[in-house]
Amino acid sequence: MLSAFSAQSIVELKQRDKSKIESVLAYDDRLLVGLNTGSLRIYRVNKPPDGSSEQNGEGTGEDRPQSQAGPKPVDLLREQEKFAKYKVEQLAIVKEANILLSLSNSQVHIHNLKSYELQETLAKAKGASTFAVATNADEDGSTLSRLAVAVKRRLILWSWRDGKLSPEVTEIPLVTGIKSLTWATDTRLIAGLNSSYVLVDTQTSAITDIVGPGSIGGAAGQDGGRFSGAGVAGMSYLGMSAPPPLATQLGKKEMLLARDINTLFIDTDGNSLGRRQIPWSVAPEAVGYSHPYLLALQAAKGTLEVRNPETLSLLQTMPLPSANQLHMPQADANLANVGQSFLVLSDRYIWRMISQEYDTQVDTLVDRGRLDEAISLMNMLDESHLKDKDARMRDVKMLKAQQLFDQRRYRDSIDLFTEVSAPPEKVIQMYPPFIAGSASASASKGTEDLPESQPSSEGAPSRQMSEGSVADQGDMTAIDKPLEGKDLKTASEELRGFLVDARTALKKVLDTDGRLKPDALNKLTKSEMADIAALIGKKSIDPSDEAHLLQVAKLVDTTLFRVYMFVSPSFAGPLFRIDNFCDPDVVNEKLIEAGRYNDLVDFFYGKKLHRQALDLLKRFGDVDHADEAAPQLEGSRRTIAYLQNLPPEMIDLILQFAEWPLRRTPELGMEVFMADTENAETLPRLPVLQYLEKIDKKLAVRYLEHIIRELNDTTPDFHQRLVQVYIDGLKADEFENDDERTRWKDKTLDFLKISKYYQPYKALGQLPKDNPNLYEARAIVLSNMGQHKQALDIYVFQLQDAEKAEEYCNQIYLIETSSVPTTQSRPAPMVNPEDAAPSIYHTLLSLYLSPPPPHKPQWGPALNILAKHGARMPASSTLNLIPEVLPVKELEAYFRGRIRSANTSVNEGRIVAGLRSTLAFAEEAKLRLGAGVPGGNAGRNRRVIVTEDRVCGVCYKRFGGSAIKVLPDNTVIHYGCSTT
């Protein structure tokens, strides 16, 4: 049984004293005791000495009141013998007004709080049966005290503001006589009537009926007990007084109503909270609330019951013989008496109830296995009442979760572990090695590593527990059998959710390489930081925890993998495709056992264990017959795809494992180096080229063509290598047919023309002069070296192709003319022909007309060149080349072309001169006649108006007396702004 309170007898009437205690009032260090004789005794309450049992709340095993050794608990200061003519039934104070209120002989009296002399008797309160006082701070900051007096069926209200009595008195009539009054808020109170309860709003005088079970209240004329029909409760009290209507606050927004053995929990608006009733077997004499406990005085039994208001479990039963009243410290209507002691009184005794330290109470509940009660108690307390509340709550909840797990309530257990962010190793160790591996408690250390306060069926309290705790005891009984079969699968499914949540939390601070993310600790909220720190059993995280976090992440991911493989193997694959910290040895073993080689490859890739993955792919791919264990790994496609995803830094590994795909399927194998991916394009090209040359030179040529033509590689060495390959191919002339030879030759010639990065003199040295397949290639190389005459010599005499020779000249002529800037669209060949430089056509014409021996002149091609391109050659040197034996008639086309070219130049000059003259005339007209010409801008009479509001178009300041400048579009600016 919990010892939440200990009883200390502070007032005991002597045997010769025939008085009886009727009422008490405790405030500050004063205790006022009203007697049946009308006397008032004033005591000074002394604090218990430090280290006393009362201070620490330590009672005996049976929680009986103990006599006080040492200093007296109270000192009698004085006795006001004629305080009242009749017994003092009730006492209260209005401290701000310095007055003491008393109820005696059905009248309410006002006394001075210092002298206790009678000041006034409230005439309107004659016939009063009870009253209630509430003090609170008003909205304007003033202190407002209210007095509610029950006079038969009337409720009369007085108020004091800052100690001054208000002249306004409010009277509210009710339907029946009022038996009890309890303030619910600063403006509302609960009135207990003969057969029901009502909620009264003292500001609006609104009355709300409270409907509850049995004798709590309902429709008019209805009564009933919790265990009987209508009228039974009333019948059971024939010949004796019915139990009074009781009410008490439970915190700020909750109240308890009690009549007979029926109870009702309501809010401050009078609405039922829908909670179950308190299992009382006997109607209490009084109820109260001392935070966080619900109190019930059972006068018939002579005991005080202490219950948890949330679970309604009986926590403590204290024997207090003949006790008949509870006195709770008078507090504000909105405040609970937190941490204050209360009083219990009988006719001759007054006991002070001292609360035990809350930390000790929690420890007691945990030690006795009442974990739900410990959690509920901590939830009702704030951080000021407990040392490190969050840590204590977390520890107790983990014990509760362990208890639920032992009872095979896996979902509730794991949900609770997740709620408190329990360290994963504590959760995982509850599972067998099949799931937890070496972290399993049953595999390594047995159960000695479990928390010391872990409850068991033998350690559960039994005899001294109440009816509320007996149920807890039954729930606590663990099922003592191994976790296996269906239970293991169910528990593993619940564990999966916990591990996923833990994994998500750890990824907020850990990078993929296991290091703390930069600034991650600064970006987390306090709650996120606390949750993640809890996973490693700490309150906060600092950079030194990096290794511990990584260790926990490895345990979480490896266990999650085992759970997936056991519960839902299809989920294991997606786990590998994201960053994880799984133990490679465990994963390798499990996946090989399951024959899931494809997932194993994915896992190796995620863990960057590429050599193991490629060895596995080669094992199943480089075979003649597919292996039934891994048909999806057959062939080279999977290996090629894997190699394509490797970064360029792993070029050695790529080249090592690319060989067998290249030899089995060269076309697919080349995708490793030629795919349209960033990795393929950024591979170091020289090692790849040298590697491919060793395997197959054709593959090397393909790679060279790819990097030069598609990737635009300008490395001179690569260009020179490709030129050499092309030339060697033409030299060898090992083509299967003429079409293949033609395609190879075309590629060679195109590359020699477009490439600017190979060295022509090296290429020329590789080109023999007597190989017909290389004549044109030699001509192209000579052209790139600027040896145009030698190139034309090949076209004219070796290839004997006049069209290619002419085309060659056209290309060279365009290159030469485009590189020389000129103001005219065409040259003027007739102007000073002696100074004109010979063109490429002149060189070709000289080869046709004056060939070296043993070649003969070629009149037809020569006349064709003169007819088409005569205007592009100097006249004098051209005519000197023409032999005298050639008839003039053959030169008709030449002369026509020359004359046409000269006329064209003259006509172009005339047109240009005319256009310029027109433009000059138009500009002069604008200047002279601008006012009459559109866009003329007023001509010479152009003017602008500068007003005071006009500003400069540059600095946006007014002009004032500054010099200005007018632009052609009439924009006016400062002269100084135009020069900056």
Coordinates of C-alpha atoms in Angstrom, one line a residue, residues 386-822:
L386 CA 9.7 15.8 -9.3
K387 CA 13.4 15.6 -9.8
D388 CA 14.0 15.2 -13.5
K389 CA 10.4 14.4 -14.3
D390 CA 11.0 13.6 -18.0
A391 CA 13.7 11.0 -17.2
R392 CA 11.7 9.4 -14.5
M393 CA 8.6 9.2 -16.7
R394 CA 10.6 7.7 -19.5
D395 CA 12.2 5.0 -17.2
V396 CA 8.8 4.0 -15.7
K397 CA 7.2 3.8 -19.2
M398 CA 10.0 1.6 -20.4
L399 CA 9.3 -0.7 -17.4
K400 CA 5.6 -0.7 -18.3
A401 CA 6.4 -1.5 -21.9
Q402 CA 8.6 -4.4 -20.8
Q403 CA 5.7 -5.6 -18.6
L404 CA 3.3 -5.4 -21.5
F405 CA 5.7 -7.3 -23.7
D406 CA 6.0 -10.1 -21.1
Q407 CA 2.2 -10.2 -21.1
R408 CA 2.2 -10.7 -25.0
R409 CA 0.6 -7.3 -25.5
Y410 CA 3.1 -6.5 -28.2
R411 CA 1.4 -3.5 -29.9
D412 CA 0.8 -1.7 -26.6
S413 CA 4.4 -2.4 -25.6
I414 CA 6.1 -1.3 -28.7
D415 CA 3.8 1.8 -28.9
L416 CA 5.0 2.8 -25.4
F417 CA 8.6 2.1 -26.3
T418 CA 8.2 4.3 -29.4
E419 CA 6.6 7.1 -27.4
V420 CA 9.5 7.4 -25.0
S421 CA 12.2 6.9 -27.7
A422 CA 13.6 3.9 -25.8
P423 CA 17.2 2.8 -26.7
P424 CA 16.8 0.3 -29.4
E425 CA 19.1 -2.2 -27.7
K426 CA 16.7 -2.4 -24.8
V427 CA 13.8 -3.2 -27.1
I428 CA 15.8 -5.6 -29.3
Q429 CA 17.2 -7.6 -26.5
M430 CA 13.7 -8.9 -25.7
Y431 CA 13.7 -10.9 -28.9
P432 CA 15.4 -14.2 -29.6
P433 CA 18.7 -14.4 -31.5
F434 CA 16.8 -15.1 -34.7
I435 CA 15.8 -11.4 -34.7
A436 CA 18.1 -9.7 -32.3
G437 CA 21.3 -11.6 -33.1
S438 CA 24.0 -11.1 -30.5
A439 CA 22.0 -8.3 -28.8
S440 CA 19.4 -10.8 -27.6
A441 CA 19.4 -11.1 -23.8
S442 CA 18.6 -14.8 -24.1
A443 CA 21.6 -15.4 -26.3
S444 CA 24.2 -13.5 -24.2
K445 CA 23.5 -12.6 -20.6
G446 CA 20.1 -14.1 -19.9
T447 CA 17.8 -11.8 -17.9
E448 CA 20.3 -10.3 -15.6
D449 CA 20.6 -7.2 -17.8
L450 CA 16.9 -6.4 -17.5
P451 CA 16.0 -3.4 -15.2
E452 CA 16.3 -4.2 -11.5
S453 CA 12.7 -3.0 -10.8
Q454 CA 11.2 -5.2 -13.5
P455 CA 8.1 -6.7 -11.8
S456 CA 7.3 -10.3 -11.8
S457 CA 4.3 -12.4 -10.7
E458 CA 6.1 -13.3 -7.5
G459 CA 7.0 -9.7 -6.6
A460 CA 3.5 -8.3 -7.3
P461 CA 1.7 -7.1 -4.2
S462 CA -1.3 -9.1 -3.3
R463 CA -2.7 -8.9 0.2
Q464 CA -2.6 -5.2 0.8
M465 CA -3.8 -4.1 -2.6
S466 CA -7.2 -2.5 -3.1
E467 CA -9.8 -3.6 -5.6
G468 CA -8.3 -1.2 -8.2
S469 CA -4.8 -2.7 -7.7
V470 CA -6.0 -6.3 -7.9
A471 CA -6.8 -5.8 -11.5
D472 CA -3.4 -4.4 -12.1
Q473 CA -1.9 -7.4 -10.4
G474 CA -3.7 -9.7 -12.8
D475 CA -2.5 -7.7 -15.8
M476 CA 1.0 -7.8 -14.5
T477 CA 1.3 -11.6 -14.7
A478 CA 3.8 -12.4 -17.4
I479 CA 3.4 -15.4 -19.7
D480 CA 6.4 -17.5 -19.0
K481 CA 7.1 -19.2 -22.3
P482 CA 9.6 -18.7 -25.1
L483 CA 8.8 -16.2 -27.8
E484 CA 8.2 -18.3 -30.9
G485 CA 5.7 -19.2 -33.5
K486 CA 2.8 -16.8 -34.1
D487 CA 3.8 -14.7 -31.1
L488 CA 7.2 -14.1 -32.5
K489 CA 5.8 -13.1 -35.9
T490 CA 3.3 -10.7 -34.2
A491 CA 6.0 -9.2 -32.0
S492 CA 8.3 -8.8 -35.0
E493 CA 5.6 -7.0 -37.0
E494 CA 5.3 -4.5 -34.2
L495 CA 9.1 -4.2 -33.8
R496 CA 9.3 -3.1 -37.4
G497 CA 7.4 0.1 -36.8
F498 CA 9.6 1.0 -33.8
L499 CA 12.8 0.4 -35.8
V500 CA 11.5 2.5 -38.8
D501 CA 10.8 5.4 -36.4
A502 CA 14.3 5.0 -34.8
R503 CA 15.9 4.9 -38.2
T504 CA 14.1 8.0 -39.3
A505 CA 15.2 9.9 -36.2
L506 CA 18.9 8.8 -36.6
K507 CA 19.0 9.9 -40.3
K508 CA 18.3 13.4 -39.2
V509 CA 21.8 13.6 -37.6
L510 CA 23.9 11.0 -39.4
D511 CA 25.2 11.3 -42.9
T512 CA 25.4 8.3 -45.3
D513 CA 29.0 7.7 -44.3
G514 CA 28.1 7.6 -40.6
R515 CA 29.3 11.0 -39.7
L516 CA 27.3 13.7 -38.0
K517 CA 25.7 16.1 -40.5
P518 CA 27.1 19.6 -40.4
D519 CA 25.0 21.9 -38.3
A520 CA 22.5 19.1 -37.8
L521 CA 22.5 19.6 -34.0
N522 CA 21.8 23.3 -34.4
K523 CA 18.8 22.7 -36.8
L524 CA 17.0 20.2 -34.5
T525 CA 14.2 21.4 -32.2
K526 CA 14.4 20.7 -28.5
S527 CA 11.9 17.8 -28.7
E528 CA 13.8 16.2 -31.7
M529 CA 17.1 16.6 -29.9
A530 CA 15.6 14.9 -26.8
D531 CA 14.1 12.0 -28.8
I532 CA 17.3 11.3 -30.6
A533 CA 19.4 11.6 -27.4
A534 CA 17.0 9.2 -25.7
L535 CA 17.9 6.6 -28.3
I536 CA 21.4 6.5 -27.0
G537 CA 20.3 6.9 -23.3
K538 CA 21.4 10.5 -22.9
K539 CA 19.7 13.8 -22.4
S540 CA 21.5 15.7 -25.2
I541 CA 23.8 15.1 -28.1
D542 CA 27.3 16.5 -28.8
P543 CA 29.9 15.7 -31.4
S544 CA 31.5 13.1 -29.2
D545 CA 28.4 10.9 -29.5
E546 CA 29.1 10.2 -33.2
A547 CA 30.5 6.7 -32.7
H548 CA 27.6 5.8 -30.4
L549 CA 25.0 7.0 -32.8
L550 CA 26.6 5.0 -35.6
Q551 CA 26.6 1.9 -33.4
V552 CA 22.9 2.3 -32.7
A553 CA 22.2 2.9 -36.3
K554 CA 23.9 -0.3 -37.3
L555 CA 22.0 -2.2 -34.7
V556 CA 18.7 -0.7 -35.9
D557 CA 19.2 -1.3 -39.6
T558 CA 20.6 -4.9 -39.1
T559 CA 17.7 -5.8 -36.9
L560 CA 15.2 -4.2 -39.3
F561 CA 16.7 -6.3 -42.1
R562 CA 16.2 -9.5 -40.0
V563 CA 12.6 -8.5 -39.3
Y564 CA 11.9 -7.9 -42.9
M565 CA 13.4 -11.2 -43.9
F566 CA 11.2 -13.0 -41.3
V567 CA 7.9 -11.0 -41.6
S568 CA 7.8 -9.6 -45.2
P569 CA 10.9 -10.5 -47.3
S570 CA 9.7 -8.3 -50.2
F571 CA 10.5 -5.2 -48.1
A572 CA 14.1 -6.1 -47.7
G573 CA 14.9 -5.1 -51.3
P574 CA 13.8 -1.4 -50.9
L575 CA 15.9 -1.2 -47.7
F576 CA 19.0 -2.0 -49.7
R577 CA 18.3 0.6 -52.3
I578 CA 18.5 3.4 -49.8
D579 CA 21.4 4.4 -47.6
N580 CA 21.6 2.0 -44.7
F581 CA 24.0 0.7 -42.0
C582 CA 23.2 -3.0 -42.1
D583 CA 26.0 -5.4 -41.1
P584 CA 27.3 -6.9 -44.4
D585 CA 28.1 -10.3 -42.9
V586 CA 24.6 -10.7 -41.5
V587 CA 22.9 -9.6 -44.7
N588 CA 25.2 -11.8 -46.8
E589 CA 24.5 -14.8 -44.7
K590 CA 20.7 -14.3 -44.7
L591 CA 20.3 -13.5 -48.4
I592 CA 22.4 -16.5 -49.5
E593 CA 20.3 -18.7 -47.3
A594 CA 17.2 -17.3 -48.9
G595 CA 18.7 -17.5 -52.4
R596 CA 18.0 -13.8 -53.0
Y597 CA 21.2 -13.0 -54.9
N598 CA 19.7 -10.1 -56.8
D599 CA 19.0 -8.3 -53.5
L600 CA 22.4 -9.2 -52.3
V601 CA 23.9 -7.4 -55.3
D602 CA 21.8 -4.3 -54.5
F603 CA 23.0 -4.4 -50.9
F604 CA 26.6 -4.7 -51.9
Y605 CA 26.2 -1.7 -54.2
G606 CA 24.6 0.4 -51.4
K607 CA 27.4 -0.5 -49.0
K608 CA 30.0 0.1 -51.8
L609 CA 31.3 -3.4 -51.6
H610 CA 31.6 -3.5 -55.4
R611 CA 34.2 -6.2 -55.7
Q612 CA 32.0 -8.7 -53.8
A613 CA 29.0 -7.7 -56.0
L614 CA 30.9 -8.0 -59.2
D615 CA 32.3 -11.4 -58.2
L616 CA 28.8 -12.6 -57.5
L617 CA 27.6 -11.2 -60.9
K618 CA 30.5 -13.0 -62.7
R619 CA 29.7 -16.2 -60.9
F620 CA 26.2 -16.3 -62.2
G621 CA 26.7 -14.4 -65.5
D622 CA 29.8 -15.8 -67.1
V623 CA 28.4 -19.3 -67.5
D624 CA 27.0 -21.3 -70.5
H625 CA 23.9 -22.4 -68.7
A626 CA 21.7 -20.3 -66.4
D627 CA 21.7 -21.1 -62.7
E628 CA 18.2 -21.8 -61.4
A629 CA 19.2 -20.0 -58.1
A630 CA 19.6 -16.7 -59.8
P631 CA 18.2 -16.6 -63.3
Q632 CA 17.9 -12.8 -63.3
L633 CA 21.7 -12.6 -63.1
E634 CA 22.3 -14.6 -66.2
G635 CA 24.4 -13.0 -69.0
S636 CA 26.3 -9.8 -69.0
R637 CA 23.5 -7.2 -68.9
R638 CA 23.3 -7.0 -65.1
T639 CA 27.1 -6.7 -64.9
I640 CA 27.2 -4.0 -67.5
A641 CA 24.5 -2.0 -65.8
Y642 CA 26.4 -2.3 -62.5
L643 CA 29.6 -1.2 -64.1
Q644 CA 27.9 1.8 -65.6
N645 CA 26.9 3.0 -62.2
L646 CA 30.4 3.0 -60.8
P647 CA 32.2 6.3 -60.5
P648 CA 35.3 7.1 -62.6
E649 CA 37.5 6.8 -59.5
M650 CA 37.0 3.0 -59.6
I651 CA 38.5 2.7 -63.2
D652 CA 40.7 -0.2 -62.2
L653 CA 37.8 -2.3 -60.9
I654 CA 35.7 -1.4 -63.9
L655 CA 38.4 -2.5 -66.3
Q656 CA 39.0 -5.7 -64.4
F657 CA 35.4 -6.9 -64.6
A658 CA 34.5 -5.4 -68.0
E659 CA 36.6 -7.9 -69.8
W660 CA 34.3 -10.9 -69.8
P661 CA 31.2 -8.9 -70.9
L662 CA 33.3 -7.4 -73.8
R663 CA 34.5 -10.8 -74.9
R664 CA 31.0 -12.5 -74.7
T665 CA 28.9 -9.6 -76.0
P666 CA 31.1 -6.8 -77.4
E667 CA 28.2 -4.6 -78.5
L668 CA 26.7 -4.6 -75.0
G669 CA 30.0 -4.5 -73.3
M670 CA 31.0 -1.2 -75.0
E671 CA 28.0 0.4 -73.3
V672 CA 30.2 0.5 -70.2
F673 CA 32.4 3.1 -71.9
M674 CA 30.1 4.6 -74.6
A675 CA 26.7 4.9 -72.8
D676 CA 25.1 8.3 -72.6
T677 CA 25.8 8.7 -68.9
E678 CA 27.9 11.0 -66.9
N679 CA 30.0 8.2 -65.5
A680 CA 30.8 6.8 -68.9
E681 CA 31.7 10.3 -70.3
T682 CA 34.0 11.1 -67.3
L683 CA 36.0 7.9 -67.3
P684 CA 39.8 8.4 -67.8
R685 CA 40.0 7.9 -71.5
L686 CA 43.6 6.9 -72.1
P687 CA 43.5 3.9 -69.7
V688 CA 40.2 2.8 -71.4
L689 CA 41.7 3.1 -74.8
Q690 CA 44.8 1.2 -73.9
Y691 CA 42.7 -1.5 -72.3
L692 CA 40.4 -1.8 -75.4
E693 CA 43.4 -2.1 -77.7
K694 CA 44.6 -5.1 -75.8
I695 CA 41.2 -6.8 -76.1
D696 CA 40.2 -5.8 -79.7
K697 CA 41.5 -3.0 -81.9
K698 CA 38.1 -2.6 -83.5
L699 CA 36.6 -1.8 -80.1
A700 CA 39.4 0.7 -79.6
V701 CA 38.5 2.4 -82.9
R702 CA 34.9 2.6 -81.9
Y703 CA 35.9 4.2 -78.6
L704 CA 38.2 6.7 -80.3
E705 CA 35.4 7.7 -82.8
H706 CA 33.0 8.0 -79.9
I707 CA 35.1 10.3 -77.8
I708 CA 36.2 12.4 -80.7
R709 CA 33.0 12.7 -82.8
E710 CA 30.4 12.6 -80.1
L711 CA 32.1 13.9 -77.0
N712 CA 34.3 16.4 -78.9
D713 CA 37.5 15.4 -77.3
T714 CA 40.3 17.7 -78.6
T715 CA 43.2 15.7 -77.2
P716 CA 45.9 15.8 -80.0
D717 CA 47.1 12.3 -79.1
F718 CA 43.7 10.8 -79.6
H719 CA 43.2 12.5 -83.0
Q720 CA 46.7 11.3 -84.0
R721 CA 45.9 7.8 -83.0
L722 CA 42.7 7.8 -85.0
V723 CA 44.4 9.2 -88.1
Q724 CA 47.1 6.4 -87.8
V725 CA 44.3 3.8 -87.4
Y726 CA 42.5 5.0 -90.5
I727 CA 45.7 5.2 -92.5
D728 CA 46.8 1.7 -91.4
G729 CA 43.5 0.4 -92.4
L730 CA 43.8 1.8 -95.9
K731 CA 47.3 0.5 -96.2
A732 CA 46.4 -3.0 -95.1
D733 CA 43.4 -3.1 -97.5
E734 CA 41.9 -6.1 -95.7
F735 CA 38.4 -5.2 -96.4
E736 CA 35.8 -7.9 -97.1
N737 CA 34.2 -5.9 -100.0
D738 CA 34.4 -2.7 -101.9
D739 CA 31.5 -1.2 -99.9
E740 CA 33.4 -1.6 -96.7
R741 CA 36.6 -0.2 -98.3
T742 CA 34.6 2.8 -99.5
R743 CA 33.0 3.5 -96.0
W744 CA 36.5 3.3 -94.4
K745 CA 38.0 5.6 -96.9
D746 CA 35.2 8.1 -96.6
K747 CA 35.6 8.1 -92.8
T748 CA 39.3 8.7 -93.2
L749 CA 38.9 11.6 -95.6
D750 CA 36.2 13.3 -93.5
F751 CA 38.3 13.1 -90.4
L752 CA 41.4 14.4 -92.1
K753 CA 39.3 17.4 -93.3
I754 CA 37.4 18.3 -90.1
S755 CA 40.1 17.5 -87.5
K756 CA 42.4 20.4 -86.5
Y757 CA 44.2 18.6 -83.7
Y758 CA 46.4 16.0 -85.4
Q759 CA 49.9 16.9 -86.7
P760 CA 49.8 16.9 -90.5
Y761 CA 53.5 16.3 -90.9
K762 CA 53.3 13.1 -88.9
A763 CA 50.3 12.0 -91.0
L764 CA 52.1 12.8 -94.2
G765 CA 55.0 10.7 -93.2
Q766 CA 52.7 7.7 -92.9
L767 CA 51.1 8.2 -96.3
P768 CA 53.1 6.5 -99.1
K769 CA 53.2 8.3 -102.5
D770 CA 52.5 5.3 -104.6
N771 CA 49.3 3.9 -102.9
P772 CA 46.2 4.8 -105.0
N773 CA 44.0 4.4 -101.9
L774 CA 45.9 7.2 -100.1
Y775 CA 46.2 9.8 -103.0
E776 CA 43.3 11.9 -101.8
A777 CA 44.2 11.5 -98.1
R778 CA 47.7 12.8 -99.0
A779 CA 46.2 15.7 -100.8
I780 CA 44.1 16.6 -97.8
V781 CA 47.1 16.5 -95.5
L782 CA 49.1 18.6 -97.9
S783 CA 46.3 21.1 -98.0
N784 CA 46.2 21.3 -94.2
M785 CA 49.9 22.0 -94.3
G786 CA 49.3 24.9 -96.8
Q787 CA 51.0 23.0 -99.7
H788 CA 48.2 23.8 -102.2
K789 CA 50.2 23.2 -105.4
Q790 CA 51.3 19.8 -104.3
A791 CA 47.7 18.9 -103.3
L792 CA 46.4 20.1 -106.7
D793 CA 49.1 18.2 -108.4
I794 CA 47.7 15.0 -106.9
Y795 CA 44.1 15.9 -107.9
V796 CA 45.2 16.8 -111.5
F797 CA 47.8 14.2 -112.4
Q798 CA 47.4 11.3 -110.0
L799 CA 43.7 11.3 -109.4
Q800 CA 43.0 13.0 -112.8
D801 CA 39.7 14.4 -111.3
A802 CA 39.1 17.9 -112.6
E803 CA 35.9 18.3 -110.6
K804 CA 37.6 17.6 -107.3
A805 CA 40.5 19.9 -108.2
E806 CA 38.0 22.7 -109.0
E807 CA 36.1 22.0 -105.8
Y808 CA 39.3 22.1 -103.8
C809 CA 40.1 25.6 -105.4
N810 CA 36.6 26.9 -104.5
Q811 CA 37.1 25.9 -100.9
I812 CA 40.5 27.4 -100.6
Y813 CA 39.3 30.6 -102.3
L814 CA 36.4 31.0 -99.9
I815 CA 38.6 30.5 -97.0
E816 CA 41.1 33.1 -98.2
T817 CA 38.5 35.7 -99.1
S818 CA 36.5 35.2 -95.9
S819 CA 39.6 35.8 -93.8
V820 CA 40.4 39.2 -95.5
P821 CA 37.9 42.0 -94.5
T822 CA 36.7 44.1 -97.4

